[in-house]
mmCIF file of C-alpha atoms and ligand atoms in Angstrom:
data_model
loop_
_atom_site.group_PDB
_atom_site.id
_atom_site.type_symbol
_atom_site.label_atom_id
_atom_site.label_comp_id
_atom_site.label_asym_id
_atom_site.label_seq_id
_atom_site.Cartn_x
_atom_site.Cartn_y
_atom_site.Cartn_z
ATOM 1 C CA MET F 325 36.008 69.992 130.641
ATOM 2 C CA ALA F 326 36.480 66.949 128.447
ATOM 3 C CA GLN F 327 33.645 64.396 128.798
ATOM 4 C CA ALA F 328 34.538 60.777 128.099
ATOM 5 C CA LYS F 329 31.793 58.843 126.170
ATOM 6 C CA ARG F 330 30.229 55.906 127.931
ATOM 7 C CA LEU F 331 32.034 53.280 125.782
ATOM 8 C CA HIS F 332 31.059 49.992 127.203
ATOM 9 C CA PRO F 333 27.560 50.346 128.785
ATOM 10 C CA GLU F 334 27.704 46.743 130.222
ATOM 11 C CA SER F 335 31.043 47.037 132.009
ATOM 12 C CA LEU F 336 32.196 49.290 134.885
ATOM 13 C CA GLN F 337 34.313 52.293 134.046
ATOM 14 C CA SER F 338 37.808 52.136 135.577
ATOM 15 C CA ILE F 339 38.558 54.940 138.123
ATOM 16 C CA VAL F 340 41.621 56.719 139.180
ATOM 17 C CA CYS F 341 41.869 59.906 141.182
ATOM 18 C CA CYS F 342 43.948 62.734 142.683
ATOM 19 C CA MET F 343 43.695 63.443 146.462
ATOM 20 C CA GLY F 344 45.033 66.666 147.941
ATOM 21 C CA GLN F 345 44.100 69.702 149.880
ATOM 22 C CA PRO F 346 43.541 72.249 148.426
ATOM 23 C CA VAL F 347 43.035 70.555 145.191
ATOM 24 C CA ALA F 348 40.555 72.756 143.195
ATOM 25 C CA GLY F 349 42.206 74.024 140.268
ATOM 26 C CA ASN F 350 44.552 71.039 139.874
ATOM 27 C CA PRO F 351 44.862 70.517 136.074
ATOM 28 C CA THR F 352 45.596 66.791 135.870
ATOM 29 C CA GLN F 353 41.966 65.653 135.607
ATOM 30 C CA PHE F 354 41.603 67.744 132.470
ATOM 31 C CA MET F 355 44.778 66.320 130.770
ATOM 32 C CA MET F 356 43.919 62.744 131.682
ATOM 33 C CA GLU F 357 40.279 62.718 130.589
ATOM 34 C CA ARG F 358 41.243 64.187 127.359
ATOM 35 C CA ALA F 359 43.874 61.421 127.008
ATOM 36 C CA PHE F 360 41.450 58.645 128.122
ATOM 37 C CA SER F 361 39.024 59.727 125.599
ATOM 38 C CA ALA F 362 41.559 60.034 122.781
ATOM 39 C CA ALA F 363 42.773 56.546 123.655
ATOM 40 C CA GLY F 364 39.181 55.157 123.529
ATOM 41 C CA LEU F 365 39.430 54.159 127.228
ATOM 42 C CA ASP F 366 36.362 54.085 129.390
ATOM 43 C CA TRP F 367 38.106 55.484 132.336
ATOM 44 C CA ARG F 368 37.375 58.511 134.743
ATOM 45 C CA TYR F 369 39.786 60.636 136.778
ATOM 46 C CA LEU F 370 38.332 62.191 139.861
ATOM 47 C CA THR F 371 39.825 65.199 141.799
ATOM 48 C CA LEU F 372 39.073 64.679 145.446
ATOM 49 C CA GLU F 373 39.593 67.107 148.289
ATOM 50 C CA VAL F 374 40.938 64.987 151.234
ATOM 51 C CA SER F 375 42.070 66.442 154.622
ATOM 52 C CA PRO F 376 44.942 64.949 156.439
ATOM 53 C CA GLU F 377 42.773 63.454 159.088
ATOM 54 C CA ASN F 378 40.702 61.705 156.397
ATOM 55 C CA LEU F 379 43.652 60.359 154.336
ATOM 56 C CA GLU F 380 43.701 56.839 155.852
ATOM 57 C CA ALA F 381 39.749 56.415 155.275
ATOM 58 C CA ALA F 382 40.078 57.745 151.857
ATOM 59 C CA VAL F 383 42.934 55.227 150.968
ATOM 60 C CA GLN F 384 40.747 52.412 152.388
ATOM 61 C CA GLY F 385 37.808 53.734 150.412
ATOM 62 C CA MET F 386 39.973 53.546 147.242
ATOM 63 C CA ARG F 387 40.909 49.937 148.059
ATOM 64 C CA ALA F 388 37.232 48.994 148.776
ATOM 65 C CA MET F 389 35.976 50.612 145.566
ATOM 66 C CA GLY F 390 38.719 49.015 143.470
ATOM 67 C CA PHE F 391 40.298 52.256 142.082
ATOM 68 C CA LYS F 392 43.084 51.466 139.646
ATOM 69 C CA GLY F 393 45.234 54.036 141.047
ATOM 70 C CA ALA F 394 45.651 57.666 142.333
ATOM 71 C CA ASN F 395 47.800 60.694 142.385
ATOM 72 C CA PHE F 396 48.600 62.171 145.827
ATOM 73 C CA THR F 397 49.484 65.768 145.996
ATOM 74 C CA LEU F 398 50.249 68.231 148.817
ATOM 75 C CA PRO F 399 50.027 67.587 151.766
ATOM 76 C CA HIS F 400 49.771 63.736 151.338
ATOM 77 C CA LYS F 401 52.929 62.806 149.512
ATOM 78 C CA VAL F 402 54.666 61.557 152.608
ATOM 79 C CA CYS F 403 51.937 60.754 154.965
ATOM 80 C CA VAL F 404 50.418 58.269 152.459
ATOM 81 C CA ILE F 405 53.519 56.010 152.406
ATOM 82 C CA PRO F 406 52.491 53.874 155.681
ATOM 83 C CA LEU F 407 49.085 53.363 154.020
ATOM 84 C CA LEU F 408 50.546 51.479 151.036
ATOM 85 C CA ASP F 409 51.779 47.977 150.556
ATOM 86 C CA GLY F 410 55.005 48.698 148.793
ATOM 87 C CA LEU F 411 57.145 51.612 147.129
ATOM 88 C CA SER F 412 59.270 51.600 143.910
ATOM 89 C CA PRO F 413 62.953 51.986 144.661
ATOM 90 C CA ALA F 414 63.002 55.705 143.587
ATOM 91 C CA ALA F 415 60.015 56.557 145.872
ATOM 92 C CA GLU F 416 61.662 54.698 148.754
ATOM 93 C CA LYS F 417 64.796 56.843 148.384
ATOM 94 C CA MET F 418 62.838 60.112 147.965
ATOM 95 C CA GLY F 419 60.465 59.268 150.976
ATOM 96 C CA ALA F 420 57.573 60.727 148.907
ATOM 97 C CA VAL F 421 54.935 59.274 146.679
ATOM 98 C CA ASN F 422 52.741 61.131 144.088
ATOM 99 C CA CYS F 423 51.447 58.098 142.100
ATOM 100 C CA VAL F 424 49.797 54.917 143.300
ATOM 101 C CA GLN F 425 49.188 51.795 141.169
ATOM 102 C CA ARG F 426 47.072 48.840 142.193
ATOM 103 C CA VAL F 427 48.761 45.661 141.339
ATOM 104 C CA GLU F 428 46.973 42.500 142.228
ATOM 105 C CA GLY F 429 45.059 44.222 144.932
ATOM 106 C CA LYS F 430 48.172 45.845 146.425
ATOM 107 C CA LEU F 431 48.776 49.566 146.444
ATOM 108 C CA ILE F 432 52.325 50.275 145.132
ATOM 109 C CA GLY F 433 53.652 53.860 145.461
ATOM 110 C CA GLU F 434 55.982 55.470 142.796
ATOM 111 C CA ASN F 435 57.073 59.025 142.337
ATOM 112 C CA THR F 436 56.756 60.418 138.838
ATOM 113 C CA ASP F 437 57.722 64.099 139.525
ATOM 114 C CA GLY F 438 61.463 63.658 139.128
ATOM 115 C CA LYS F 439 61.021 61.228 136.106
ATOM 116 C CA GLY F 440 58.792 63.839 134.483
ATOM 117 C CA PHE F 441 61.352 66.505 134.995
ATOM 118 C CA VAL F 442 64.333 64.401 133.732
ATOM 119 C CA GLN F 443 62.215 63.373 130.601
ATOM 120 C CA SER F 444 61.603 67.013 129.876
ATOM 121 C CA LEU F 445 65.237 67.977 130.412
ATOM 122 C CA ARG F 446 66.356 65.451 127.932
ATOM 123 C CA GLU F 447 64.754 67.458 125.269
ATOM 124 C CA LEU F 448 67.579 70.040 125.797
ATOM 125 C CA VAL F 449 70.387 67.810 127.116
ATOM 126 C CA ASP F 450 71.505 64.520 128.465
ATOM 127 C CA PRO F 451 72.222 65.305 132.118
ATOM 128 C CA ALA F 452 74.742 62.513 132.716
ATOM 129 C CA GLY F 453 78.061 64.000 133.791
ATOM 130 C CA LYS F 454 76.721 67.518 134.145
ATOM 131 C CA SER F 455 77.150 69.819 137.183
ATOM 132 C CA VAL F 456 73.751 70.677 138.473
ATOM 133 C CA VAL F 457 72.612 73.398 140.841
ATOM 134 C CA VAL F 458 69.364 72.725 142.550
ATOM 135 C CA LEU F 459 67.687 75.867 144.249
ATOM 136 C CA GLY F 460 65.438 74.400 146.928
ATOM 137 C CA ALA F 461 65.471 71.151 149.080
ATOM 138 C CA GLY F 462 61.692 70.455 149.289
ATOM 139 C CA GLY F 463 59.594 67.750 147.672
ATOM 140 C CA ALA F 464 60.159 68.653 144.155
ATOM 141 C CA ALA F 465 63.794 69.232 144.576
ATOM 142 C CA ARG F 466 64.202 65.921 146.300
ATOM 143 C CA ALA F 467 62.372 64.055 143.445
ATOM 144 C CA ILE F 468 64.388 65.871 140.839
ATOM 145 C CA ALA F 469 67.738 65.438 142.476
ATOM 146 C CA VAL F 470 67.168 61.685 143.070
ATOM 147 C CA GLU F 471 66.116 60.999 139.406
ATOM 148 C CA LEU F 472 69.115 63.121 138.099
ATOM 149 C CA ALA F 473 71.482 61.075 140.365
ATOM 150 C CA LEU F 474 69.872 57.878 138.906
ATOM 151 C CA SER F 475 70.386 59.372 135.350
ATOM 152 C CA GLY F 476 74.226 59.758 135.863
ATOM 153 C CA VAL F 477 74.617 63.235 137.567
ATOM 154 C CA THR F 478 77.228 63.053 140.123
ATOM 155 C CA GLU F 479 78.060 66.674 140.893
ATOM 156 C CA PHE F 480 75.338 68.641 142.693
ATOM 157 C CA THR F 481 75.124 72.058 144.427
ATOM 158 C CA ILE F 482 72.194 72.324 146.836
ATOM 159 C CA VAL F 483 71.205 75.827 147.812
ATOM 160 C CA ASN F 484 68.451 76.052 150.278
ATOM 161 C CA ARG F 485 67.237 78.681 152.812
ATOM 162 C CA SER F 486 66.818 76.180 155.642
ATOM 163 C CA VAL F 487 70.133 74.433 156.315
ATOM 164 C CA PRO F 488 68.760 71.197 157.844
ATOM 165 C CA ARG F 489 66.608 70.395 154.973
ATOM 166 C CA GLY F 490 69.575 71.260 152.363
ATOM 167 C CA GLN F 491 71.742 69.061 154.485
ATOM 168 C CA GLU F 492 69.171 66.233 154.554
ATOM 169 C CA LEU F 493 69.058 66.308 150.590
ATOM 170 C CA ALA F 494 72.851 66.535 150.363
ATOM 171 C CA ASP F 495 73.319 63.606 152.607
ATOM 172 C CA LEU F 496 70.804 61.465 150.719
ATOM 173 C CA LEU F 497 72.748 62.130 147.449
ATOM 174 C CA THR F 498 76.026 61.240 148.763
ATOM 175 C CA GLN F 499 75.081 58.348 151.172
ATOM 176 C CA ARG F 500 72.368 56.536 149.180
ATOM 177 C CA LEU F 501 72.842 57.623 145.557
ATOM 178 C CA GLY F 502 76.646 57.603 145.190
ATOM 179 C CA ALA F 503 76.995 61.322 144.130
ATOM 180 C CA SER F 504 80.603 61.983 144.212
ATOM 181 C CA ARG F 505 80.576 65.762 144.916
ATOM 182 C CA VAL F 506 77.677 67.482 146.630
ATOM 183 C CA ASP F 507 78.043 71.026 147.836
ATOM 184 C CA GLN F 508 75.506 72.526 150.328
ATOM 185 C CA VAL F 509 75.007 76.101 150.389
ATOM 186 C CA HIS F 510 72.991 78.039 152.980
ATOM 187 C CA TRP F 511 70.909 80.451 150.929
ATOM 188 C CA GLN F 512 71.044 84.040 152.267
ATOM 189 C CA GLY F 513 70.576 87.077 150.026
ATOM 190 C CA GLU F 514 71.631 86.656 146.310
ATOM 191 C CA TYR F 515 73.274 83.419 145.155
ATOM 192 C CA THR F 516 76.126 83.626 142.709
ATOM 193 C CA LEU F 517 76.330 80.758 140.205
ATOM 194 C CA ALA F 518 79.648 79.003 139.782
ATOM 195 C CA ALA F 519 80.885 79.354 136.202
ATOM 196 C CA THR F 520 81.178 75.537 136.186
ATOM 197 C CA ALA F 521 77.612 75.038 136.560
ATOM 198 C CA ASN F 522 75.826 73.370 133.512
ATOM 199 C CA ILE F 523 72.186 73.146 134.679
ATOM 200 C CA VAL F 524 70.331 75.367 137.109
ATOM 201 C CA ILE F 525 67.020 74.359 138.432
ATOM 202 C CA ASN F 526 64.585 76.558 140.482
ATOM 203 C CA ALA F 527 62.865 73.923 142.566
ATOM 204 C CA THR F 528 61.422 76.359 145.073
ATOM 205 C CA SER F 529 57.852 77.711 145.145
ATOM 206 C CA ILE F 530 59.241 81.139 144.189
ATOM 207 C CA GLY F 531 57.244 82.338 141.166
ATOM 208 C CA LEU F 532 54.131 80.199 141.873
ATOM 209 C CA ASN F 533 51.036 82.405 141.000
ATOM 210 C CA ASP F 534 53.347 85.427 140.683
ATOM 211 C CA GLY F 535 55.337 85.587 137.301
ATOM 212 C CA ASN F 536 57.283 88.651 138.634
ATOM 213 C CA ALA F 537 58.606 87.062 141.897
ATOM 214 C CA ARG F 538 62.260 86.953 141.875
ATOM 215 C CA VAL F 539 64.412 84.019 142.704
ATOM 216 C CA PRO F 540 67.612 85.665 144.355
ATOM 217 C CA VAL F 541 70.240 84.617 141.830
ATOM 218 C CA VAL F 542 72.982 87.170 140.817
ATOM 219 C CA VAL F 543 71.859 88.101 137.128
ATOM 220 C CA SER F 544 75.563 88.591 136.018
ATOM 221 C CA SER F 545 76.526 85.097 137.119
ATOM 222 C CA TRP F 546 74.492 83.402 134.313
ATOM 223 C CA ARG F 547 76.486 82.070 131.510
ATOM 224 C CA PRO F 548 75.022 81.597 127.837
ATOM 225 C CA GLU F 549 76.088 77.892 127.926
ATOM 226 C CA MET F 550 73.960 77.156 131.058
ATOM 227 C CA ILE F 551 70.566 75.576 131.013
ATOM 228 C CA ALA F 552 67.916 77.154 133.335
ATOM 229 C CA ALA F 553 64.795 75.089 134.376
ATOM 230 C CA ASP F 554 61.836 76.020 136.572
ATOM 231 C CA VAL F 555 59.425 73.694 138.197
ATOM 232 C CA VAL F 556 56.830 76.481 138.508
ATOM 233 C CA PHE F 557 54.075 75.810 135.877
ATOM 234 C CA ASN F 558 51.581 78.549 136.860
ATOM 235 C CA PRO F 559 52.582 80.911 135.278
ATOM 236 C CA PRO F 560 55.173 78.984 132.987
ATOM 237 C CA ASP F 561 56.706 82.407 132.105
ATOM 238 C CA THR F 562 58.654 83.125 135.205
ATOM 239 C CA ARG F 563 61.060 85.919 135.981
ATOM 240 C CA PHE F 564 63.677 83.243 136.796
ATOM 241 C CA LEU F 565 63.450 82.008 133.322
ATOM 242 C CA ARG F 566 63.348 85.394 131.664
ATOM 243 C CA GLU F 567 66.480 86.519 133.507
ATOM 244 C CA ALA F 568 68.350 83.386 132.300
ATOM 245 C CA ALA F 569 66.991 83.843 128.704
ATOM 246 C CA GLN F 570 68.118 87.456 128.706
ATOM 247 C CA ALA F 571 71.678 86.140 129.458
ATOM 248 C CA GLY F 572 71.595 83.746 126.483
ATOM 249 C CA CYS F 573 70.640 80.574 128.401
ATOM 250 C CA LYS F 574 68.406 77.748 127.100
ATOM 251 C CA THR F 575 65.287 77.522 129.204
ATOM 252 C CA LEU F 576 62.799 74.785 130.356
ATOM 253 C CA ASP F 577 59.478 75.744 131.834
ATOM 254 C CA GLY F 578 57.569 73.662 134.454
ATOM 255 C CA LEU F 579 54.777 72.539 132.076
ATOM 256 C CA GLY F 580 56.906 69.841 130.441
ATOM 257 C CA MET F 581 57.477 68.294 133.912
ATOM 258 C CA LEU F 582 53.829 68.159 134.657
ATOM 259 C CA VAL F 583 52.824 66.790 131.461
ATOM 260 C CA ASN F 584 55.551 64.141 131.520
ATOM 261 C CA GLN F 585 54.542 63.085 135.015
ATOM 262 C CA ALA F 586 50.974 62.709 133.915
ATOM 263 C CA VAL F 587 51.993 60.770 130.765
ATOM 264 C CA ILE F 588 53.988 58.361 133.020
ATOM 265 C CA GLY F 589 51.027 57.905 135.385
ATOM 266 C CA PHE F 590 48.780 57.182 132.364
ATOM 267 C CA ARG F 591 51.185 54.627 131.212
ATOM 268 C CA ILE F 592 51.629 52.982 134.777
ATOM 269 C CA TRP F 593 47.810 52.535 135.168
ATOM 270 C CA THR F 594 46.757 51.669 131.649
ATOM 271 C CA GLY F 595 49.721 49.974 130.049
ATOM 272 C CA ILE F 596 49.178 52.352 127.044
ATOM 273 C CA GLU F 597 51.167 55.069 125.736
ATOM 274 C CA PRO F 598 49.191 58.244 125.795
ATOM 275 C CA ASP F 599 49.188 61.181 123.314
ATOM 276 C CA ALA F 600 51.740 63.528 125.088
ATOM 277 C CA ALA F 601 51.104 66.435 122.581
ATOM 278 C CA LEU F 602 47.413 66.217 123.238
ATOM 279 C CA MET F 603 47.880 66.340 126.938
ATOM 280 C CA ARG F 604 50.253 69.280 126.586
ATOM 281 C CA ASP F 605 47.623 71.136 124.573
ATOM 282 C CA ALA F 606 44.941 70.330 127.251
ATOM 283 C CA LEU F 607 47.153 71.678 129.937
ATOM 284 C CA GLU F 608 47.786 74.888 128.103
ATOM 285 C CA GLU F 609 44.158 75.222 127.466
ATOM 286 C CA PHE F 610 43.209 74.668 131.110
ATOM 287 C CA LEU F 611 45.862 77.128 132.241
ATOM 288 C CA SER F 612 44.951 79.600 129.388
ATOM 289 C CA VAL F 613 48.604 79.916 128.397
HETATM 290 P P1 NDP H 2057 57.957 72.252 149.418
HETATM 291 O O1 NDP H 2057 57.230 73.234 150.318
HETATM 292 O O2 NDP H 2057 58.270 70.940 149.723
HETATM 293 O O3 NDP H 2057 59.440 72.962 149.236
HETATM 294 C C1 NDP H 2057 59.532 74.361 148.740
HETATM 295 C C2 NDP H 2057 60.972 74.840 148.690
HETATM 296 O O4 NDP H 2057 60.979 76.126 148.287
HETATM 297 C C3 NDP H 2057 61.782 74.698 149.994
HETATM 298 O O5 NDP H 2057 63.117 74.215 149.524
HETATM 299 C C4 NDP H 2057 61.918 76.101 150.483
HETATM 300 O O6 NDP H 2057 62.833 76.371 151.230
HETATM 301 C C5 NDP H 2057 61.753 76.859 149.208
HETATM 302 N N1 NDP H 2057 61.409 78.203 149.337
HETATM 303 C C6 NDP H 2057 60.015 78.688 149.414
HETATM 304 N N2 NDP H 2057 59.925 80.022 149.343
HETATM 305 C C7 NDP H 2057 61.323 80.536 149.410
HETATM 306 C C8 NDP H 2057 61.994 81.750 149.432
HETATM 307 N N3 NDP H 2057 61.110 82.870 149.524
HETATM 308 N N4 NDP H 2057 63.153 81.885 149.511
HETATM 309 C C9 NDP H 2057 64.142 80.730 149.329
HETATM 310 N N5 NDP H 2057 63.483 79.505 149.390
HETATM 311 C C10 NDP H 2057 62.173 79.377 149.291
HETATM 312 O O7 NDP H 2057 57.310 72.454 147.958
HETATM 313 P P2 NDP H 2057 57.433 71.520 146.675
HETATM 314 O O8 NDP H 2057 58.875 71.074 146.577
HETATM 315 O O9 NDP H 2057 56.451 70.444 146.790
HETATM 316 O O10 NDP H 2057 56.901 72.278 145.440
HETATM 317 C C11 NDP H 2057 57.878 73.457 145.050
HETATM 318 C C12 NDP H 2057 57.451 73.998 143.641
HETATM 319 O O11 NDP H 2057 57.360 73.047 142.678
HETATM 320 C C13 NDP H 2057 55.808 74.371 143.733
HETATM 321 O O12 NDP H 2057 55.766 75.655 143.054
HETATM 322 C C14 NDP H 2057 55.070 73.365 142.835
HETATM 323 O O13 NDP H 2057 53.971 73.957 142.179
HETATM 324 C C15 NDP H 2057 56.136 72.955 141.992
HETATM 325 N N6 NDP H 2057 55.943 71.624 141.393
HETATM 326 C C16 NDP H 2057 55.871 71.485 140.078
HETATM 327 C C17 NDP H 2057 55.706 70.298 139.565
HETATM 328 C C18 NDP H 2057 55.585 70.181 138.019
HETATM 329 O O14 NDP H 2057 55.150 69.065 137.632
HETATM 330 N N7 NDP H 2057 55.894 71.103 137.258
HETATM 331 C C19 NDP H 2057 55.590 68.979 140.276
HETATM 332 C C20 NDP H 2057 55.706 69.235 141.834
HETATM 333 C C21 NDP H 2057 55.936 70.544 142.347
HETATM 334 P P3 NDP H 2057 63.031 76.043 152.799
HETATM 335 O O15 NDP H 2057 63.322 74.587 152.899
HETATM 336 O O16 NDP H 2057 64.060 76.912 153.432
HETATM 337 O O17 NDP H 2057 61.499 76.421 153.395
#
């Protein structure tokens, strides 16, 4: 674990944190403290196990102790909203918050998951005008789809096991984000990708902690010109990406999304641009990949 030096013995350290449950093993503290140290900032990042019944008290505590901000992870991304003083437009549309900033004593919620993903995707392609398949309709899928729509994607196919959740995301994209074409697919058995798809995203939790778990997509429906992206970062080498790579597709693992959302959080809280490469190295070191 990186240890920040006590840089200014006569002033208080600035504190940010992550609240979740379970939260042990969350890699963000390791990345953040490395980046604080490299930037010469006397800041600390705490990883805090907070149960749903203690969330309100924990947010009050964060206010009382003057924390500069916080990340919220599962299961708090939605429940934290009524405890805040305001939301960014994207977080308001997503209905989920993973990053909070204290601005003049007020706690403002933002969502950096989707922004982190889009920034990572831009290293391969500009998503504007592309046809995107989103596998899944949970929190990560929602954050990604909203940011892609805000980045100029107008054609989506939402493929989800539970129909109401898929429909809810499809409605959000058409009714509030101006998407011109949204197909909603009830995912049963193997899903066949349409030849017109440009970007295919696994935004389900399939593959989390199991690099051989299979996302049920017909292998022969991959086309070499498609881009495959996975949100799963542990392990980053997923079967979904391996199958796409074998078909000749370019692939994007979940590490970039995680690093970028941390980079954005760092920037929001400190106003300083962190060393993203150093944060990626720290993440890989933490995960031993
Ligand atoms: P949610 O629980 O909100 O959503 C899970 C989604 O996966 C749902 O759409 C669910 O479908 C689907 N799903 C789960 N199991 C299956 C299955 N066996 N078959 C078909 N669909 C399935 O989780 P999140 O969206 O918050 O997280 C999803 C993944 O994203 C996790 O692995 C998480 O670690 C990762 N993540 C990565 C980030 C990064 O920075 N790289 C950031 C945030 C999340 P249904 O609705 O039918 O239940």
